PDB file of N, CA and C in Angstrom:
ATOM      1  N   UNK A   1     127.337  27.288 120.280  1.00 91.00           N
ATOM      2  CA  UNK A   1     126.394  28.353 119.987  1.00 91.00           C
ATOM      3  C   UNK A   1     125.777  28.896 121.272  1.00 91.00           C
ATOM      4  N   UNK A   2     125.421  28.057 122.019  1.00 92.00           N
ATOM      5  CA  UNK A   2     124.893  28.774 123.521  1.00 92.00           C
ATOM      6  C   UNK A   2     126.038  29.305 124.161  1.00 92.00           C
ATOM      7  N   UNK A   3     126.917  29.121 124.411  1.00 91.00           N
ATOM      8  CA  UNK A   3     128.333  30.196 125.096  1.00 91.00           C
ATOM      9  C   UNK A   3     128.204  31.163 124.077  1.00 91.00           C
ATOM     10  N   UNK A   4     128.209  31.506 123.066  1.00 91.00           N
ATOM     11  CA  UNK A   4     128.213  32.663 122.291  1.00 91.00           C
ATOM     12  C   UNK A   4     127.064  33.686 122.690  1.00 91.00           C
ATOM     13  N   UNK A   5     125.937  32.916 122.614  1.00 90.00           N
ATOM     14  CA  UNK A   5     124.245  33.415 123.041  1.00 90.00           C
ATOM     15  C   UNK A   5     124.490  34.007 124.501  1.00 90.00           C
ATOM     16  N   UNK A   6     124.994  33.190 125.067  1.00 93.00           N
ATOM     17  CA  UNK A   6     125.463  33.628 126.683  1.00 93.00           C
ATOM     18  C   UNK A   6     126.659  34.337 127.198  1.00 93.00           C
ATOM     19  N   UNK A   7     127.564  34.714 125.878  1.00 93.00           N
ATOM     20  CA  UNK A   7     128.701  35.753 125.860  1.00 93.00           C
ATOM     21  C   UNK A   7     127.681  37.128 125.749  1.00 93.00           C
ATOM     22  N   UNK A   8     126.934  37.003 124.731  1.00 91.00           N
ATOM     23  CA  UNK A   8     126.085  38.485 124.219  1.00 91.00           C
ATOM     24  C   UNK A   8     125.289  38.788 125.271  1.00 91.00           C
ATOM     25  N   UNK A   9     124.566  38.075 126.150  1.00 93.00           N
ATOM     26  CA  UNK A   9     123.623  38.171 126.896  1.00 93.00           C
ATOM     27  C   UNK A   9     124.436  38.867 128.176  1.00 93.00           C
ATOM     28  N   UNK A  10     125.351  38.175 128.920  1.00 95.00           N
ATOM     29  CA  UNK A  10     126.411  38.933 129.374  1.00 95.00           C
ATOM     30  C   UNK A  10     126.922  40.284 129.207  1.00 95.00           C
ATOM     31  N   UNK A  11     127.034  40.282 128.008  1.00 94.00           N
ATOM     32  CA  UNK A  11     128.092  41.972 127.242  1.00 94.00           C
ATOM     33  C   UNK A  11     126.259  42.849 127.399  1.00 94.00           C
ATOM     34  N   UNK A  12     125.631  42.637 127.686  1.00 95.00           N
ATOM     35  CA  UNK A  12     123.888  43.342 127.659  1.00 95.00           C
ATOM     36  C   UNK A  12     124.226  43.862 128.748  1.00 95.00           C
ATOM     37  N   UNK A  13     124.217  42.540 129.657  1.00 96.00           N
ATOM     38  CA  UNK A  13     123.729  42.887 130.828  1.00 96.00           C
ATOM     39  C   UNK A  13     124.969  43.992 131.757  1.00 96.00           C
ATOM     40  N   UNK A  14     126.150  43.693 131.904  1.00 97.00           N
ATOM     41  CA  UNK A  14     127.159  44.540 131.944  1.00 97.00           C
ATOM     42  C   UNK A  14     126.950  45.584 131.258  1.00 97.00           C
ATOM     43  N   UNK A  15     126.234  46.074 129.906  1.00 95.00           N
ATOM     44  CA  UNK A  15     126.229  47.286 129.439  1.00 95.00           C
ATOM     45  C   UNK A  15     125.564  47.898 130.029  1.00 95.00           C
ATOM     46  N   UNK A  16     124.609  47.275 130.712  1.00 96.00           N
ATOM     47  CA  UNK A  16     122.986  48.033 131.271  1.00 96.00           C
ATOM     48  C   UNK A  16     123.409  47.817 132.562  1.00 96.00           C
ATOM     49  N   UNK A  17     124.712  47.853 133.460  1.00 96.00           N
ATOM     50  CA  UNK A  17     125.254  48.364 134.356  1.00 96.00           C
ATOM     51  C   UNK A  17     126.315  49.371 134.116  1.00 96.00           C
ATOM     52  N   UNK A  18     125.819  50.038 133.553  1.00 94.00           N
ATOM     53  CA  UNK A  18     126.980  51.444 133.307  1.00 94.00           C
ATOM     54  C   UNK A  18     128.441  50.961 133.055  1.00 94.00           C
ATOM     55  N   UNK A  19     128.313  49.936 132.272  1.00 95.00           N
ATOM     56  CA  UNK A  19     129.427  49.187 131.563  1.00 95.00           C
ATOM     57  C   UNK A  19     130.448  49.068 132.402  1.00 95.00           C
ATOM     58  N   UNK A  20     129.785  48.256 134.076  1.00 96.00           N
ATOM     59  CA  UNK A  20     131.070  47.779 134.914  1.00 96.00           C
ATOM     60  C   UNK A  20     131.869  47.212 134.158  1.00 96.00           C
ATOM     61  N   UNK A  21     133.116  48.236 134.667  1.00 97.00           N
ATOM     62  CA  UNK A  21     134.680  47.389 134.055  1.00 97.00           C
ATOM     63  C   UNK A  21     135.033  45.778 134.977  1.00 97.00           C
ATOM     64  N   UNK A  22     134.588  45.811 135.566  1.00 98.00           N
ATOM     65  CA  UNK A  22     134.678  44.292 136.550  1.00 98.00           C
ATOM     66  C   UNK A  22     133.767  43.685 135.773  1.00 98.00           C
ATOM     67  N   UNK A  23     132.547  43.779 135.011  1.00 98.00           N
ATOM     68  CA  UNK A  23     131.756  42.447 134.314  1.00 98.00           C
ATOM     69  C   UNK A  23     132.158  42.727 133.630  1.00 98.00           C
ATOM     70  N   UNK A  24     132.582  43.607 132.498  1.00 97.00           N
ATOM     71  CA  UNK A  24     133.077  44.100 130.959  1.00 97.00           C
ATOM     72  C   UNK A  24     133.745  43.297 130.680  1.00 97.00           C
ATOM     73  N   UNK A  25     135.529  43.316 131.138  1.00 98.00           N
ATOM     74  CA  UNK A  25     136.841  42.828 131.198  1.00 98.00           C
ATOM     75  C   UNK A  25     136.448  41.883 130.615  1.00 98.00           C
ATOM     76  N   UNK A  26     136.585  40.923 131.378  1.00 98.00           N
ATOM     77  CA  UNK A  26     136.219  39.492 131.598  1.00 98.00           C
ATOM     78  C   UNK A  26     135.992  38.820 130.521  1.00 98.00           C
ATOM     79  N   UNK A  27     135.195  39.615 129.511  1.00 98.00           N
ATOM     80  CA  UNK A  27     134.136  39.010 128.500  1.00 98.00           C
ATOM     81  C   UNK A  27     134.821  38.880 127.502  1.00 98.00           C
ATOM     82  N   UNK A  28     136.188  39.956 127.486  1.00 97.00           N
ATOM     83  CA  UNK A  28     136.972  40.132 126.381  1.00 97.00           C
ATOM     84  C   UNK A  28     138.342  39.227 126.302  1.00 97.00           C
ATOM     85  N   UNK A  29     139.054  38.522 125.497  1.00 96.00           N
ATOM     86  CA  UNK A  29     140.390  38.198 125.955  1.00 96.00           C
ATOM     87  C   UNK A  29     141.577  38.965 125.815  1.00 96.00           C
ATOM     88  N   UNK A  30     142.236  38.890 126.432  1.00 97.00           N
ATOM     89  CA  UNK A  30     143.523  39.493 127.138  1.00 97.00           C
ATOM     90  C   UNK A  30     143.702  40.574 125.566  1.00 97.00           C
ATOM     91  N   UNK A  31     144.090  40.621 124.232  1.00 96.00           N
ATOM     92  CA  UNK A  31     144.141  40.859 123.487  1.00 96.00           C
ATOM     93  C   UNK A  31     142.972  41.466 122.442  1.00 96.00           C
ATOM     94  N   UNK A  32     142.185  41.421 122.765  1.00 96.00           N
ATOM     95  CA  UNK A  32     140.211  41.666 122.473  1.00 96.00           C
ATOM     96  C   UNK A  32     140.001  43.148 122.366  1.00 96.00           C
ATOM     97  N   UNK A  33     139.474  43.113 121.677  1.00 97.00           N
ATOM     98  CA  UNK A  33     138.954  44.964 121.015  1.00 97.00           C
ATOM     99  C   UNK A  33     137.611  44.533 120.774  1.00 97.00           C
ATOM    100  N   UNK A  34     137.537  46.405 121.255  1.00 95.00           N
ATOM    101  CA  UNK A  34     135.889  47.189 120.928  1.00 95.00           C
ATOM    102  C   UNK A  34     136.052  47.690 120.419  1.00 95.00           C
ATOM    103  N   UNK A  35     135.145  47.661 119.167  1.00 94.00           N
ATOM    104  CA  UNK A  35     135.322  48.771 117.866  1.00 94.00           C
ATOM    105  C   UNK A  35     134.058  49.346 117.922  1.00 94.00           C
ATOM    106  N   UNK A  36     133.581  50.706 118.134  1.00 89.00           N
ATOM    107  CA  UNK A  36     132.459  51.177 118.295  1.00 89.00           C
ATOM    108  C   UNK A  36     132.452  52.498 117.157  1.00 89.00           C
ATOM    109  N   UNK A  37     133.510  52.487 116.212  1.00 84.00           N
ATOM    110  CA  UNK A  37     132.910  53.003 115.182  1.00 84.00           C
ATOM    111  C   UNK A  37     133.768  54.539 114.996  1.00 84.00           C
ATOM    112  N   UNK A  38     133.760  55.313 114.134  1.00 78.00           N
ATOM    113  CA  UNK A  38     134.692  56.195 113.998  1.00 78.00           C
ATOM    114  C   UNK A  38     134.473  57.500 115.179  1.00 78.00           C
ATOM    115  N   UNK A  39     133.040  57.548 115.306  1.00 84.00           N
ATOM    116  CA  UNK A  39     132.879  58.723 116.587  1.00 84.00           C
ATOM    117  C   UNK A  39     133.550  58.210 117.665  1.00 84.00           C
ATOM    118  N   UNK A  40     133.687  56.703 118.340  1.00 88.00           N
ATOM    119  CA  UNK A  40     133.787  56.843 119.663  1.00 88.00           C
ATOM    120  C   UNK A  40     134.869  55.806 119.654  1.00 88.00           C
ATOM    121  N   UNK A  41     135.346  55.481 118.620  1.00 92.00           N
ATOM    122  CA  UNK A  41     136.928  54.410 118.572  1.00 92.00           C
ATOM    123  C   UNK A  41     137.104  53.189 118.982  1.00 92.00           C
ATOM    124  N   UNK A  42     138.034  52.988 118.596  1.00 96.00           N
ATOM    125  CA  UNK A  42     138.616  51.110 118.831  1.00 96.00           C
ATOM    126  C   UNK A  42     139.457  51.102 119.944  1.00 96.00           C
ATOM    127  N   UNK A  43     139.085  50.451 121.309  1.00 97.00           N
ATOM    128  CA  UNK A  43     139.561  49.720 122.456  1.00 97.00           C
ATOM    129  C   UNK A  43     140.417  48.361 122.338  1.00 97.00           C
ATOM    130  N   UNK A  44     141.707  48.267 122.454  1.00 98.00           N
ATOM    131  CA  UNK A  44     141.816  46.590 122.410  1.00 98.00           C
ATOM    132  C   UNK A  44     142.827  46.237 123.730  1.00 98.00           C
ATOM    133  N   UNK A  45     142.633  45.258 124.443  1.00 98.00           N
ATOM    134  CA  UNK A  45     143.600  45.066 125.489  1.00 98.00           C
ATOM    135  C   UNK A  45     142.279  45.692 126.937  1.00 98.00           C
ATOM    136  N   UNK A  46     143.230  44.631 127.610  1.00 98.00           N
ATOM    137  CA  UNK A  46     142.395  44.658 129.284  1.00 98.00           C
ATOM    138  C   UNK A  46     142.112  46.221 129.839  1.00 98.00           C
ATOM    139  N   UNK A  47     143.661  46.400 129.762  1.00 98.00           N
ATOM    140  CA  UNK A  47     144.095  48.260 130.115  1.00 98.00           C
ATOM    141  C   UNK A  47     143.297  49.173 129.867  1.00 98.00           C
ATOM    142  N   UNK A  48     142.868  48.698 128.100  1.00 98.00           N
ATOM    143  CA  UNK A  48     142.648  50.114 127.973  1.00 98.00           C
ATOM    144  C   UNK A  48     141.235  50.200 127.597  1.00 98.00           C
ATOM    145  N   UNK A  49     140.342  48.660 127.257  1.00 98.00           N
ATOM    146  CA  UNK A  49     139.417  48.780 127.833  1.00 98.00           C
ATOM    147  C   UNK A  49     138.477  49.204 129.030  1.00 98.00           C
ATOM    148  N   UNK A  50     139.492  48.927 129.928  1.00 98.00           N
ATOM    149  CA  UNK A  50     138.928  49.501 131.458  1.00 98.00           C
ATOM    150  C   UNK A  50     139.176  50.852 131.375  1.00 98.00           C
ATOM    151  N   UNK A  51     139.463  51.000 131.176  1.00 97.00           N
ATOM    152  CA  UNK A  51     140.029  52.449 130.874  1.00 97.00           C
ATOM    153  C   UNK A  51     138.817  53.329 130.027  1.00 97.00           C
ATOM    154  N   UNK A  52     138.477  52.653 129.188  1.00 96.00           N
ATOM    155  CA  UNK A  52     137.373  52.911 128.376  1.00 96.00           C
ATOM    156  C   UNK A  52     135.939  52.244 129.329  1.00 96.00           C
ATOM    157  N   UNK A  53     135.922  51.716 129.261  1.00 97.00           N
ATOM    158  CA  UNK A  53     134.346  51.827 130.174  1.00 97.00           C
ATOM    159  C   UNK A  53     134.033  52.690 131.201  1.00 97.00           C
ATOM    160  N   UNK A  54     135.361  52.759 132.156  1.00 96.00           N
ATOM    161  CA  UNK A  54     135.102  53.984 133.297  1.00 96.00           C
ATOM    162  C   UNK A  54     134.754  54.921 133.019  1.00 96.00           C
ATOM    163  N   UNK A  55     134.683  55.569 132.081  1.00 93.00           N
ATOM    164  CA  UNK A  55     134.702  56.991 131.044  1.00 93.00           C
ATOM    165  C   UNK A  55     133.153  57.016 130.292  1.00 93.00           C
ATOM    166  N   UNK A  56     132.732  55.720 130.330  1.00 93.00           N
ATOM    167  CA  UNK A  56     131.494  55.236 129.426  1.00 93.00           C
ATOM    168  C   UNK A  56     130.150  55.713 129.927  1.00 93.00           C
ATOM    169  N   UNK A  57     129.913  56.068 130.931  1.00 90.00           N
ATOM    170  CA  UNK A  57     128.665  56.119 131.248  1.00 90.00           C
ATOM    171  C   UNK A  57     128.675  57.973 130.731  1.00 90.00           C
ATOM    172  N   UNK A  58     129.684  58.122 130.318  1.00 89.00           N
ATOM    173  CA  UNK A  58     129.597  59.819 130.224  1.00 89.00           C
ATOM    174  C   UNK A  58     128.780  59.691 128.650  1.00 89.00           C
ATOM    175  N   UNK A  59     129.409  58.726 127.621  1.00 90.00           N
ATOM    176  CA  UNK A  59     128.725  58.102 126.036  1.00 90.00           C
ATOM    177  C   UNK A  59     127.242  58.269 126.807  1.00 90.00           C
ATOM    178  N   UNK A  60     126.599  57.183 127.494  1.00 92.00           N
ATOM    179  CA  UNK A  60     125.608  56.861 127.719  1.00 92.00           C
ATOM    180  C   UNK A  60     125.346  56.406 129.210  1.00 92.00           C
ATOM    181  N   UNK A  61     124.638  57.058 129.909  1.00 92.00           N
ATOM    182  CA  UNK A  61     124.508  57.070 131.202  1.00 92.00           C
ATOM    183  C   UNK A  61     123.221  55.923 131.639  1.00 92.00           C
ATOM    184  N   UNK A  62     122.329  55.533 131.018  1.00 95.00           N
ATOM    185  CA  UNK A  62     121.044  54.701 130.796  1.00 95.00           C
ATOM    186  C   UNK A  62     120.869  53.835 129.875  1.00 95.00           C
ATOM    187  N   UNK A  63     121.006  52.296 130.182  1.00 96.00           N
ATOM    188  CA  UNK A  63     120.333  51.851 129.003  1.00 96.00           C
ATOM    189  C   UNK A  63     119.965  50.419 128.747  1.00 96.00           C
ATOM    190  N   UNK A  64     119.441  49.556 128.054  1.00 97.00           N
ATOM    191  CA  UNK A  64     118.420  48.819 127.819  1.00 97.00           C
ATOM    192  C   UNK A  64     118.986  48.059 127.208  1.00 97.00           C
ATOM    193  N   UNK A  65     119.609  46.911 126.874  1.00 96.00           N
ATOM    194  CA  UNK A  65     119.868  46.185 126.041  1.00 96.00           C
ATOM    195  C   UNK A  65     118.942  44.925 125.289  1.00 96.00           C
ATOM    196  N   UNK A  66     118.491  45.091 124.162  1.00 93.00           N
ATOM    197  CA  UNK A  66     117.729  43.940 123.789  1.00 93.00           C
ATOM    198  C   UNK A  66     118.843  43.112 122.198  1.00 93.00           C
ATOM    199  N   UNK A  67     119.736  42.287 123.001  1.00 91.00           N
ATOM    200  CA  UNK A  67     119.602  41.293 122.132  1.00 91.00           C
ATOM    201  C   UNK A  67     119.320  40.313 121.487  1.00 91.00           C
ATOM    202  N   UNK A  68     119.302  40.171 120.249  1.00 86.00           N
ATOM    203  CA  UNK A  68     118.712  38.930 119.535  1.00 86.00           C
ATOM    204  C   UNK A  68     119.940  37.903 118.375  1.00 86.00           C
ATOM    205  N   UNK A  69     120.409  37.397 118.958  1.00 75.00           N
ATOM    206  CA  UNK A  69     120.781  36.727 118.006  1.00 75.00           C
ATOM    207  C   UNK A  69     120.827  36.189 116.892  1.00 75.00           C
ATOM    208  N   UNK A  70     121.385  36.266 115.467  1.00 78.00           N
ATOM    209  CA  UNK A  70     120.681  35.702 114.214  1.00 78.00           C
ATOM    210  C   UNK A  70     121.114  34.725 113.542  1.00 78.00           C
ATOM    211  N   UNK A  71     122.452  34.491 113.730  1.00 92.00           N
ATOM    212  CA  UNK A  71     123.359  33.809 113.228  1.00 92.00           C
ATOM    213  C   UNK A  71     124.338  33.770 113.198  1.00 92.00           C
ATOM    214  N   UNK A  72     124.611  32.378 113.966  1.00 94.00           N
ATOM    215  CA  UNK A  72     125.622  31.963 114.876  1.00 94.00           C
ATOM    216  C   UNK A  72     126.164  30.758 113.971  1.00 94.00           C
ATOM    217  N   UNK A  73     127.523  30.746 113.493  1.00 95.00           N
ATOM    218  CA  UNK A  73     128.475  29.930 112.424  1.00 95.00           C
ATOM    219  C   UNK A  73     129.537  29.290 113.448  1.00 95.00           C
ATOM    220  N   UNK A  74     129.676  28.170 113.845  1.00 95.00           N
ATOM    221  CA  UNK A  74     130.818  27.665 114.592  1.00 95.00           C
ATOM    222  C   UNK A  74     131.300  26.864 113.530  1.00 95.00           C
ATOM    223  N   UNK A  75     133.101  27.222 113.478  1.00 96.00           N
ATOM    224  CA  UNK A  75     133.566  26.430 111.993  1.00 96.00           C
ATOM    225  C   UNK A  75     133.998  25.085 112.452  1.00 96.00           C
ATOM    226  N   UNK A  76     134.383  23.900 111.907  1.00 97.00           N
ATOM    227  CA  UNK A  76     133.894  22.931 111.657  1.00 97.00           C
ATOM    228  C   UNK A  76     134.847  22.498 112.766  1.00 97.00           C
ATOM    229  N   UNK A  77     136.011  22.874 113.406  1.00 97.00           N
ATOM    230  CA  UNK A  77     137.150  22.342 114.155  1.00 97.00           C
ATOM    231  C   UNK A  77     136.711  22.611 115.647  1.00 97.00           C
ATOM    232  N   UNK A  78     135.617  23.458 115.919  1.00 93.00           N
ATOM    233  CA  UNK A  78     134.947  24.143 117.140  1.00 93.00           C
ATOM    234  C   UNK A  78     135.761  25.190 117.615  1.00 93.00           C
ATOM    235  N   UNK A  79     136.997  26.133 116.762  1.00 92.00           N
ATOM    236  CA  UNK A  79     137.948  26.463 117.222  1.00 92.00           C
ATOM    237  C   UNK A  79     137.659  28.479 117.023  1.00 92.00           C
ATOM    238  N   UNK A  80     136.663  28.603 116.200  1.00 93.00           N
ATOM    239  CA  UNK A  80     136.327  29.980 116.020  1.00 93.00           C
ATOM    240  C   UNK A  80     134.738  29.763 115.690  1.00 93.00           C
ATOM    241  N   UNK A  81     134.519  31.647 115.529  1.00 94.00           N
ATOM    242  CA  UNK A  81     132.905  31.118 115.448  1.00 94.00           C
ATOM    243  C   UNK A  81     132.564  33.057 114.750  1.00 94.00           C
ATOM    244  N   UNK A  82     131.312  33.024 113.744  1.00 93.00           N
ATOM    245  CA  UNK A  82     131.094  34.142 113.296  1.00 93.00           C
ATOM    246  C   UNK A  82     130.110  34.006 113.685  1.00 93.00           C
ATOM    247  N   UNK A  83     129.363  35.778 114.426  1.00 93.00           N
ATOM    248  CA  UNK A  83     127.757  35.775 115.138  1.00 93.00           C
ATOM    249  C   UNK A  83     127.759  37.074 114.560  1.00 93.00           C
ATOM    250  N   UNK A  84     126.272  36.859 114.610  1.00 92.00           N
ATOM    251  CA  UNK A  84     125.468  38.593 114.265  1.00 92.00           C
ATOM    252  C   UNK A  84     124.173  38.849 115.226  1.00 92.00           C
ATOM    253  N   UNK A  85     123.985  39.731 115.256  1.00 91.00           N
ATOM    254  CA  UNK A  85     122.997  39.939 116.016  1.00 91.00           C
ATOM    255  C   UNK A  85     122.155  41.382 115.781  1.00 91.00           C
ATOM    256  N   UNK A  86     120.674  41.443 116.242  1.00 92.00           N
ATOM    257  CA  UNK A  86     120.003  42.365 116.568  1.00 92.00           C
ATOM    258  C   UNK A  86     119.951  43.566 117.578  1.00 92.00           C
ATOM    259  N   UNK A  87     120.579  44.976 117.516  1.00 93.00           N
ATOM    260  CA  UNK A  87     120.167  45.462 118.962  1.00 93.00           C
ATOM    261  C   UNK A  87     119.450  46.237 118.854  1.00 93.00           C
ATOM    262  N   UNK A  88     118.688  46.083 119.581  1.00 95.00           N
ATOM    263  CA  UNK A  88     117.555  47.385 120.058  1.00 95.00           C
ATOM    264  C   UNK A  88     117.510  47.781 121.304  1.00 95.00           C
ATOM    265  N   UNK A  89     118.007  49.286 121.542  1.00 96.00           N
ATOM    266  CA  UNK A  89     118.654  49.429 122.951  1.00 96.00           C
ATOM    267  C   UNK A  89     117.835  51.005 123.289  1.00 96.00           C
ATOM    268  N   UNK A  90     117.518  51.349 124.512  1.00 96.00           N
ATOM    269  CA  UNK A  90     116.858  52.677 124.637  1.00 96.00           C
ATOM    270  C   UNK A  90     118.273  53.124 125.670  1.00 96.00           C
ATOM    271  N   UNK A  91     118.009  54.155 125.818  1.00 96.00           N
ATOM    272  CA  UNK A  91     119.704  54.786 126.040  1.00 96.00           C
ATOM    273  C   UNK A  91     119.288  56.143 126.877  1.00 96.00           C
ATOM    274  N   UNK A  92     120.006  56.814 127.507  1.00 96.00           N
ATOM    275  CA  UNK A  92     120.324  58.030 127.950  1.00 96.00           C
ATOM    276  C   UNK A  92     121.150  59.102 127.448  1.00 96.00           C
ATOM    277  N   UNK A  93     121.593  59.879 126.005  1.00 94.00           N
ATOM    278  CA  UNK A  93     122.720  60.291 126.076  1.00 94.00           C
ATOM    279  C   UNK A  93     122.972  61.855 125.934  1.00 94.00           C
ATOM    280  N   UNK A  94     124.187  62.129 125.962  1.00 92.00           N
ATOM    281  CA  UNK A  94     124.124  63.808 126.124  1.00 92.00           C
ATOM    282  C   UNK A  94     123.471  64.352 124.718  1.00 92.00           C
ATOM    283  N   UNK A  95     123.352  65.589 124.724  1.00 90.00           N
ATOM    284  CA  UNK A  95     122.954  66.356 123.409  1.00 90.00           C
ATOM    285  C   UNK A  95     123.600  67.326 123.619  1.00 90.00           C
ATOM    286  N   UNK A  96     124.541  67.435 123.275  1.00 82.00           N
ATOM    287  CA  UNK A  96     125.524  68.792 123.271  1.00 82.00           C
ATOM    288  C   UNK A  96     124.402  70.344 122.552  1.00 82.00           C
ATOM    289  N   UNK A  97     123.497  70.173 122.286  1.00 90.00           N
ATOM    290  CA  UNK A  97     122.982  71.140 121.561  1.00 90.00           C
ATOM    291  C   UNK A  97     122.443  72.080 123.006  1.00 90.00           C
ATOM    292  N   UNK A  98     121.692  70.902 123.495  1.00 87.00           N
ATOM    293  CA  UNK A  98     120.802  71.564 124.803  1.00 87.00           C
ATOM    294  C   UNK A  98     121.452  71.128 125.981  1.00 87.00           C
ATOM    295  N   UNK A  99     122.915  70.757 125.815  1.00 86.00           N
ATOM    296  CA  UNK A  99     123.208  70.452 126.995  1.00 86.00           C
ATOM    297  C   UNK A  99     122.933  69.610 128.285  1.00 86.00           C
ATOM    298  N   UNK A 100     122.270  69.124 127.695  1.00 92.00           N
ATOM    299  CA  UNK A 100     121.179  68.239 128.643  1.00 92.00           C
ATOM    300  C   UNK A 100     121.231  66.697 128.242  1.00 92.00           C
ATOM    301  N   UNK A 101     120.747  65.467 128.477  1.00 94.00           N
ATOM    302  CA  UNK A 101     120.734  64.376 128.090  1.00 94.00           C
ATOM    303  C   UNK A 101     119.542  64.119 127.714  1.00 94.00           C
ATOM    304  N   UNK A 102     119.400  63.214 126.966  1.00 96.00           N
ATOM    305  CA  UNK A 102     118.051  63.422 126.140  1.00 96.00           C
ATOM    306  C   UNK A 102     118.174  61.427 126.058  1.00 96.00           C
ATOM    307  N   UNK A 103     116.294  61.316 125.920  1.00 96.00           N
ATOM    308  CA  UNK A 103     116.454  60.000 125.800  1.00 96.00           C
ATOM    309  C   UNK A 103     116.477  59.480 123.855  1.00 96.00           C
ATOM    310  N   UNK A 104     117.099  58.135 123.774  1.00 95.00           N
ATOM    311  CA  UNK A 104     117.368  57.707 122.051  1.00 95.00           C
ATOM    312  C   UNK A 104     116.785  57.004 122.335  1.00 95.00           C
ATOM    313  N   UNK A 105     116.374  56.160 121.171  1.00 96.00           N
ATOM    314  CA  UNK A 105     116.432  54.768 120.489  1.00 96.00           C
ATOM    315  C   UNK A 105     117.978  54.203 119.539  1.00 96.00           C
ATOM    316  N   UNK A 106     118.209  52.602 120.282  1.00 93.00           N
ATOM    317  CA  UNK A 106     119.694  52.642 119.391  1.00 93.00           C
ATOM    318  C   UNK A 106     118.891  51.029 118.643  1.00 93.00           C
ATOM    319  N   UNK A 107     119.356  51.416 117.195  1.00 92.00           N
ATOM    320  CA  UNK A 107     119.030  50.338 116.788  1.00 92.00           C
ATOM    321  C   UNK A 107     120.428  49.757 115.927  1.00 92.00           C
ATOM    322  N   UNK A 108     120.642  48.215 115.375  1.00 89.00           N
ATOM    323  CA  UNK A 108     121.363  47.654 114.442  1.00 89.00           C
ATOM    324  C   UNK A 108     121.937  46.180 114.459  1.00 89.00           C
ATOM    325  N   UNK A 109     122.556  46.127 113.699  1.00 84.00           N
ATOM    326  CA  UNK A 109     122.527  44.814 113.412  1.00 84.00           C
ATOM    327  C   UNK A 109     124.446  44.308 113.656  1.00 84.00           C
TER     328      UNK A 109
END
C-alpha cells in the first residue's frame, strides 16, 4: 500500500512539472496506459506516452496536484492491487473562447 501511495504521489509531482516525460515514463510499465477520457484519449506504451506528455503542457500549462488516497485493495497473493483516489488540482488551461488561458479548479475521484 505505501509503493502505491508513493506511485500517486510521484505521478503529482511529475504532473506539476509540466508532465516531464523523464519522471512520467518511468511510473508507467513498458505496456501501461493513460486513459484521460474521451476529450483527450488513451496513451499506452513508453513511445507514445512520451509522445503524449511533450504535447501536455499545451492541455494544461500550470498545476497543483492534491492527492488523497482512499482505498487501496492489495489482493491476497501481493501480485495486483485496486486504488482510488481524491484529486483536487488548480490548473492553467486554454479557453478557446477568449483565447487566452484561464485559471480552473479540477476536481474527482
Amino acid at each position: 500500500k505505501e509503493a502505491i501511495k508513493q506511485l500517486i504521489a510521484r505521478y503529482a509531482e511529475a504532473s506539476d512539472k509540466q508532465n516531464d516525460p523523464d519522471l512520467m515514463v518511468p511510473l508507467f510499465t513498458k505496456d501501461g496506459a493513460l486513459d484521460i477520457g474521451s476529450d483527450y484519449g488513451r496513451y499506452q506504451g513508453h513511445e507514445v506516452l512520451r509522445a503524449f506528455f511533450l504535447t501536455a503542457p499545451k492541455i494544461i500549462s500550470w498545476s497543483l496536484h492534491y492527492n488523497i488516497p482512499s482505498i487501496i485493495e492489495v489482493s491476497d497473493d501481493g501480485k495486483s492491487a485496486t486504488a482510488s483516489w481524491y484529486l483536487w488540482e488548480l490548473a492553467n488551461m486554454p479557453d478557446p473562447v477568449k483565447d487566452e488561458e484561464v485559471p480552473v479548479w479540477i476536481g474527482g475521484e
